[in-house]
Coordinates of C-alpha atoms in Angstrom, one line a residue:
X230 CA -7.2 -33.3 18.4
X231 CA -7.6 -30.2 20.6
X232 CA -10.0 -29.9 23.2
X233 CA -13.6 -28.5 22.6
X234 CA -14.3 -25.2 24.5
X235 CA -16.9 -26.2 27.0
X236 CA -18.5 -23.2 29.1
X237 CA -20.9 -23.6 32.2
X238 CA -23.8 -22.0 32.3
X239 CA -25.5 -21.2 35.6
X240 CA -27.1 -18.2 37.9
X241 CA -26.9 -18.8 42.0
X242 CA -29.1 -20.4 43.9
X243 CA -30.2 -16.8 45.1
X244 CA -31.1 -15.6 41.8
X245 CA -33.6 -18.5 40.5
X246 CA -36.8 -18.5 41.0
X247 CA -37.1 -21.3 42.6
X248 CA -34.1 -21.3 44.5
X249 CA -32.6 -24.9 43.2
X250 CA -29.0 -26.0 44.9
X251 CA -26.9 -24.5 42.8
X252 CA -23.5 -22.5 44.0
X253 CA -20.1 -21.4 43.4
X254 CA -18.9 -24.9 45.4
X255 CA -21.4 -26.6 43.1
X256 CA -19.7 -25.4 40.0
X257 CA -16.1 -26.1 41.3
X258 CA -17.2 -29.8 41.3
X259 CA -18.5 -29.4 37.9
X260 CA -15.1 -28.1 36.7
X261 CA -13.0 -30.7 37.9
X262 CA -15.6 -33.7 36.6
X263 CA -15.1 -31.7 33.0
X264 CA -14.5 -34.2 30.7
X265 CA -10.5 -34.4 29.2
X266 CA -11.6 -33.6 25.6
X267 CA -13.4 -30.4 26.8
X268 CA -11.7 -27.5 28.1
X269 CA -14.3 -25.7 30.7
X270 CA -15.2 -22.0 31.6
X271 CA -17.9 -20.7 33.5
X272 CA -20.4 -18.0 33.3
X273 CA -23.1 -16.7 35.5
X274 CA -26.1 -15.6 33.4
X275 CA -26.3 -11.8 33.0
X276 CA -29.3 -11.2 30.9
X277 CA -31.1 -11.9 28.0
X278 CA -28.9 -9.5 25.5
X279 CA -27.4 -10.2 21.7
X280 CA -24.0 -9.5 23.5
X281 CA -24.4 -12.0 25.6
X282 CA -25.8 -14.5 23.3
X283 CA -22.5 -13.6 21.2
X284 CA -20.0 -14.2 23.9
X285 CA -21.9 -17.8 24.3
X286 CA -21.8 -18.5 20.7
X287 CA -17.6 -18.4 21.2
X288 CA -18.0 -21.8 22.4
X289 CA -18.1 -25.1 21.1
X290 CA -21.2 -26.5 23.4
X291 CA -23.3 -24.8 26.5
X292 CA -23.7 -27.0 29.2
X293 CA -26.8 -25.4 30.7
X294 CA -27.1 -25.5 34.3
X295 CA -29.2 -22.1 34.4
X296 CA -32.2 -23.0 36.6
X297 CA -33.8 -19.6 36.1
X298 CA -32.8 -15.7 36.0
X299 CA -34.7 -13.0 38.0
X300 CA -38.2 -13.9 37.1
X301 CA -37.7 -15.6 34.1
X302 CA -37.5 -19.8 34.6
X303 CA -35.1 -22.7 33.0
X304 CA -37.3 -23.0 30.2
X305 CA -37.4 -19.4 29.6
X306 CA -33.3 -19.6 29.6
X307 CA -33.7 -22.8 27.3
X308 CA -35.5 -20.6 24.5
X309 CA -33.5 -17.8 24.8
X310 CA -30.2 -20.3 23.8
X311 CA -32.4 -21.5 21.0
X312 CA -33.4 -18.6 19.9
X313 CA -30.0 -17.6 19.3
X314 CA -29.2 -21.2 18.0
X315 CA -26.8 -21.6 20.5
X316 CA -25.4 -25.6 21.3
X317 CA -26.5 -26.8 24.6
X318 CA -27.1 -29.6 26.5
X319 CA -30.9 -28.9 28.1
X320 CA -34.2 -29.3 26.4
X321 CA -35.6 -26.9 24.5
X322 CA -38.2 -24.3 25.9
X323 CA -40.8 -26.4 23.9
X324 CA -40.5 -29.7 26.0
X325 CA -39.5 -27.9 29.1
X326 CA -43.0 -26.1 29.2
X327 CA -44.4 -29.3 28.2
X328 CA -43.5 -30.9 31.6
X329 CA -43.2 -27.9 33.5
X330 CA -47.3 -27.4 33.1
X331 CA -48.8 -29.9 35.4
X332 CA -52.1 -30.1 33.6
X333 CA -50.0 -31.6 30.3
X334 CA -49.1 -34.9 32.5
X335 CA -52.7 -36.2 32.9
X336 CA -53.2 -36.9 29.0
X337 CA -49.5 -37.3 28.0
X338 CA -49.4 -41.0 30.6
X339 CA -52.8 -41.8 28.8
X340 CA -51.1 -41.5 25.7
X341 CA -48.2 -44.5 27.0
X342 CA -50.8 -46.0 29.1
X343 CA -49.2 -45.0 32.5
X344 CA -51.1 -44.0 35.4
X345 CA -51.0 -40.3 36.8
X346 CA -53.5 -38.4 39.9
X347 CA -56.4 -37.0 37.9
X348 CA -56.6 -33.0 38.9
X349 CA -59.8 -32.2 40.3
X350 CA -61.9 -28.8 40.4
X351 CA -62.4 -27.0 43.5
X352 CA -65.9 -27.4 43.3
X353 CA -65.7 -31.2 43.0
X354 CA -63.9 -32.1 45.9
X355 CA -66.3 -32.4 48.3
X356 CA -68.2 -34.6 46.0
X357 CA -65.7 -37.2 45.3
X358 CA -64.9 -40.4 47.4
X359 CA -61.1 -39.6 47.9
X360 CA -60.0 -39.1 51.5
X361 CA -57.2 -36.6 51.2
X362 CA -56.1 -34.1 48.6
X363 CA -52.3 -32.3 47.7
X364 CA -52.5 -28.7 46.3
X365 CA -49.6 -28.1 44.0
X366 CA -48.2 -24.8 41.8
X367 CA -49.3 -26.0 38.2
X368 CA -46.1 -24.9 37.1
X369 CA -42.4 -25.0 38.6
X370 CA -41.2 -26.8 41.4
X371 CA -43.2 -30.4 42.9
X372 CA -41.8 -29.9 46.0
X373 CA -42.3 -26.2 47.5
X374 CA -45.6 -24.1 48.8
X375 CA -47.5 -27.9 48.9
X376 CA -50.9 -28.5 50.5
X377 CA -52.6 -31.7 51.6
X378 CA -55.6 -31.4 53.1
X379 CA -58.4 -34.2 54.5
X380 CA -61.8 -34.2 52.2
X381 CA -63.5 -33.4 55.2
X382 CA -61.9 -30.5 56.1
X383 CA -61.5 -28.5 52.8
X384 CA -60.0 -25.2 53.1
X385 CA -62.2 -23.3 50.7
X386 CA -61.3 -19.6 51.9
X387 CA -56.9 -21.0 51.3
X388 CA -57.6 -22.3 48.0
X389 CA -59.9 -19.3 46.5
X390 CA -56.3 -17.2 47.7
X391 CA -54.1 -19.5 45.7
X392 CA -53.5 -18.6 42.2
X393 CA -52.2 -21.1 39.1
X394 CA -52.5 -24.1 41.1
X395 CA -53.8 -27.8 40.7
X396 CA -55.8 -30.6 43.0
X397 CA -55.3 -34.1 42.5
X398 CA -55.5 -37.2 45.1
X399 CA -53.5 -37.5 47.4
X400 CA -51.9 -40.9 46.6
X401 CA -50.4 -42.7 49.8
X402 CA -48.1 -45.9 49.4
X403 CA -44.2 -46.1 48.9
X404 CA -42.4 -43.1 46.6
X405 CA -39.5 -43.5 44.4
X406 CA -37.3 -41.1 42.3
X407 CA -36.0 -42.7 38.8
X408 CA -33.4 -40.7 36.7
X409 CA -33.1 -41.3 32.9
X410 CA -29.4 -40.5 31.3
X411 CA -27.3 -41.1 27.6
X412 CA -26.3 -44.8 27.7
X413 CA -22.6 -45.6 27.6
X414 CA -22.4 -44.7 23.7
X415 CA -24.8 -41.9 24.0
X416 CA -27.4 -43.4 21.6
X417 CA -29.9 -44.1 23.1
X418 CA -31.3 -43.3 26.5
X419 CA -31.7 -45.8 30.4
X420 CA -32.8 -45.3 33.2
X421 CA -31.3 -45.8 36.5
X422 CA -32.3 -48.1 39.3
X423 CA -35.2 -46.4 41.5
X424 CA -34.1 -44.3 44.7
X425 CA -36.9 -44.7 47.5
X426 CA -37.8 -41.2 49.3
X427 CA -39.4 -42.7 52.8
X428 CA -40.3 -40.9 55.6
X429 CA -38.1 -41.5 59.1
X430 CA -41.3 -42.7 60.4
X431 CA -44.6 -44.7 59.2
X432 CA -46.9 -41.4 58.7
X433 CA -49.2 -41.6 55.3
X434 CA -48.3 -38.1 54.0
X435 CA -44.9 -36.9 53.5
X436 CA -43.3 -35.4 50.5
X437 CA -39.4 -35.2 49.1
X438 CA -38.4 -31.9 50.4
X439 CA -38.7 -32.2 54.3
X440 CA -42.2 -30.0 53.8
X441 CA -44.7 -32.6 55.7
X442 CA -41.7 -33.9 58.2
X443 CA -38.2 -35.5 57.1
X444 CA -37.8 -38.2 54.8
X445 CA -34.7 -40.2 54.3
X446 CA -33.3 -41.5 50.7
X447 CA -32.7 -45.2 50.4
X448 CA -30.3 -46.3 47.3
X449 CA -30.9 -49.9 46.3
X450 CA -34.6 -50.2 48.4
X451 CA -36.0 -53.9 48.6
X452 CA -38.6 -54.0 45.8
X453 CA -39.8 -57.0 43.3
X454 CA -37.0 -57.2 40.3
X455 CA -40.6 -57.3 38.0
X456 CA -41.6 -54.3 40.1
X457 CA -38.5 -52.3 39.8
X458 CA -38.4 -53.2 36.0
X459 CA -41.7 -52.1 35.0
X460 CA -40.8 -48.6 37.2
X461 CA -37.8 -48.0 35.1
X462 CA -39.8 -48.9 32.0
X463 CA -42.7 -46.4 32.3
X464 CA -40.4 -43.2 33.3
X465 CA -38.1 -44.4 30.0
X466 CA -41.0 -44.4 28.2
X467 CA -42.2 -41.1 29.4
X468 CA -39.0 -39.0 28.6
X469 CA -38.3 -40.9 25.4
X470 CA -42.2 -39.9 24.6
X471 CA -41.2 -36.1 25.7
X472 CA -38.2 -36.1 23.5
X473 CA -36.5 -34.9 26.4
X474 CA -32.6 -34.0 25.6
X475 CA -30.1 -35.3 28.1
X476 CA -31.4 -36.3 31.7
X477 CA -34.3 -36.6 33.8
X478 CA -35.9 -37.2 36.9
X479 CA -38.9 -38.7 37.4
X480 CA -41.0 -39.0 40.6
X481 CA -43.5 -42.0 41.0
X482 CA -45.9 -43.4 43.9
X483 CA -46.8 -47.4 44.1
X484 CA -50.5 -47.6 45.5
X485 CA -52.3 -50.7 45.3
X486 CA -49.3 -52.2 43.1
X487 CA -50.2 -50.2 40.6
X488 CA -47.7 -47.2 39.4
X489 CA -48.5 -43.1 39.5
X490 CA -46.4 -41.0 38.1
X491 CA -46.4 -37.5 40.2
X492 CA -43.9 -35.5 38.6
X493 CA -40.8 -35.0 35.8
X494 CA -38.0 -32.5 35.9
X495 CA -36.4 -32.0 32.6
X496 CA -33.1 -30.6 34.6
X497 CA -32.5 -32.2 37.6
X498 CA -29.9 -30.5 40.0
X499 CA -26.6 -32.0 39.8
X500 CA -25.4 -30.7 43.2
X501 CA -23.8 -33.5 44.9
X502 CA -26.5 -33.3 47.8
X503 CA -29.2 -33.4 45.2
X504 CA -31.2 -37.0 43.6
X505 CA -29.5 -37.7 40.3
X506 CA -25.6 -37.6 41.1
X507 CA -26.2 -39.8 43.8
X508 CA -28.6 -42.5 41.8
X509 CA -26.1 -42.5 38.8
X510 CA -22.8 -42.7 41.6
X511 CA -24.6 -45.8 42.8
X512 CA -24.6 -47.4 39.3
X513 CA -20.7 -46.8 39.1
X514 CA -21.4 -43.4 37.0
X515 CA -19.7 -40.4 38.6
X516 CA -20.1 -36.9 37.5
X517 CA -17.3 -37.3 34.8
X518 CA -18.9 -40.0 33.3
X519 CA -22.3 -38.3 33.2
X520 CA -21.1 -35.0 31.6
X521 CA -19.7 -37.1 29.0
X522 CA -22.4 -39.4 28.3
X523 CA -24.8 -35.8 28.3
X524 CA -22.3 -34.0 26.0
X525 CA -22.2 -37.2 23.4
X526 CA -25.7 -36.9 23.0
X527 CA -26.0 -33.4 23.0
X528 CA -23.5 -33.2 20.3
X529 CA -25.5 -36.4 18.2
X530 CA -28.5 -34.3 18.5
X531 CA -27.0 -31.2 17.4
X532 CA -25.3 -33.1 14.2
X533 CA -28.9 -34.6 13.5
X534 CA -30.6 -31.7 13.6
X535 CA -28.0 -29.5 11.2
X536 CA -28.0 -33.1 8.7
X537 CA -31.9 -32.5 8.5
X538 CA -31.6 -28.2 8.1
X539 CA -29.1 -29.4 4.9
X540 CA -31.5 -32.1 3.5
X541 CA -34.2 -30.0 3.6
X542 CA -32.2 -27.2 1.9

């Protein structure tokens, strides 16, 4: 059987919005963890044209590592393939928006009975009984342009300058990361063991990203087995509830022993400084084996969804 054209699909770090950790070194890596029964090209993205869109449809399956364009974000690349009905591996534009909107993730954990921060209005901060709040961009990345500010000093004149942005708690205790990925067979989904983001010293407020001081990652962190299984439980639940297509990463705080989820990206960076490469390399899953589990399901979901098109017809 000959090998499937596989093409990577990215745009530099420079030219997405949010400036994920994406580079020419990063997509090197990718090319030589290319599964053997794929044969790989690359492509940066040039724009959102039908000559484009045909050049892409040449190939056999996407694999979308596109974090953004210009202006336009992940999810806006993600409807652009579908539009064109174009095979590849991230979620569509519909769940990516889902998650991406910070003020969805409030009712979709009530909806699986998992904890999340309410978001609060400006004008009832100073009214509430929480000590210290975290200002975050309702949509795009958890982890840039963050606040956190004490409820006694609220910085009204700040806030009223900030535009498209939430409040919630701030919620102290220990942090974790947990990635979700295709099982072995690609039929179903798991999530990986928790990855503890601590800071290098014992101070409440911190955040993955170096913004409020450094923080450390700690594979394999001392935590209750009952603990860590209910963690990896919840953020299953969560992106098997968002019908999320082929990974994700999912931030969560423990406070009082009870669970808050923070945050999920629907396309983790697979840089090999970044989270998920290095949770799923300490399960024994390298970045071959992750591609391949991510291009099985991508190609079960694809199958599925053309079976359903011809039953309907």
């Amino acid at each position: 059987m000959s090998a499937q054209k596989l093409i990577f699909l990215y745009s530099d770090s420079t030219f997405t919005p949010w400036k994920e950790n994406i580079f020419g070194s990063t997509i090197a890596t990718f090319l030589k963890a290319t599964p053997d029964s794929y044969y790989p090209y690359v492509t940066h993205f040039v724009g959102f044209t039908t000559e484009f869109a045909d050049f892409l449809k040449q190939f056999d399956v996407v694999f979308n590592v596109c974090y953004g364009f210009g202006e336009a974000g992940q999810a806006d690349i993600a409807r652009w393939l579908d539009s064109h009905a174009i095979k590849h591996t991230a979620s569509t534009y519909e769940v990516q928006i889902l998650a991406k909107d910070k003020m969805n993730l409030p009712q979709i954990c009530e909806e699986i009975q998992v904890k999340t921060p309410p978001i609060i209005e400006l004008s009832d901060v100073a009214s509430l009984e929480y000590e210290r709040y975290i200002v975050k961009h309702r949509m795009g990345s958890l982890h840039l342009n963050m606040l956190v500010f004490d409820a006694s000093e609220i910085p009204y004149q700040t806030l009223m300058e900030k535009e498209d942005y939430i409040i919630q708690p701030y919620i102290t205790g220990r942090e974790f990361t947990v990635g979700v990925i295709p099982n072995e067979d690609g039929t179903d989904y798991m999530a990986l063991s928790p990855l503890e983001i601590r800071p290098d010293d014992n101070r409440e407020v911190y955040i993955a990203g170096q913004a409020y001081g450094v923080t450390e990652k700690i594979l394999n962190p001392a935590l209750e087995e009952s603990i860590r299984q209910e963690i990896m439980q919840k953020v299953l639940t969560l992106h098997k509830t968002m019908k999320i297509r082929g990974m994700s990463r999912t931030d969560i705080r423990i406070h009082n022993g009870e669970i808050y989820v923070l945050d999920i990206n629907t396309m983790p960076n697979l840089d090999a400084r970044s989270f998920l490469p290095s949770i799923a390399l300490n399960e024994g899953i390298d970045l071959k084996e992750l591609f391949r589990r991510i291009l099985l399901m991508t190609q079960s979901a694809f199958s599925y969804e053309l079976r359903a098109v011809s039953y309907e017809l």
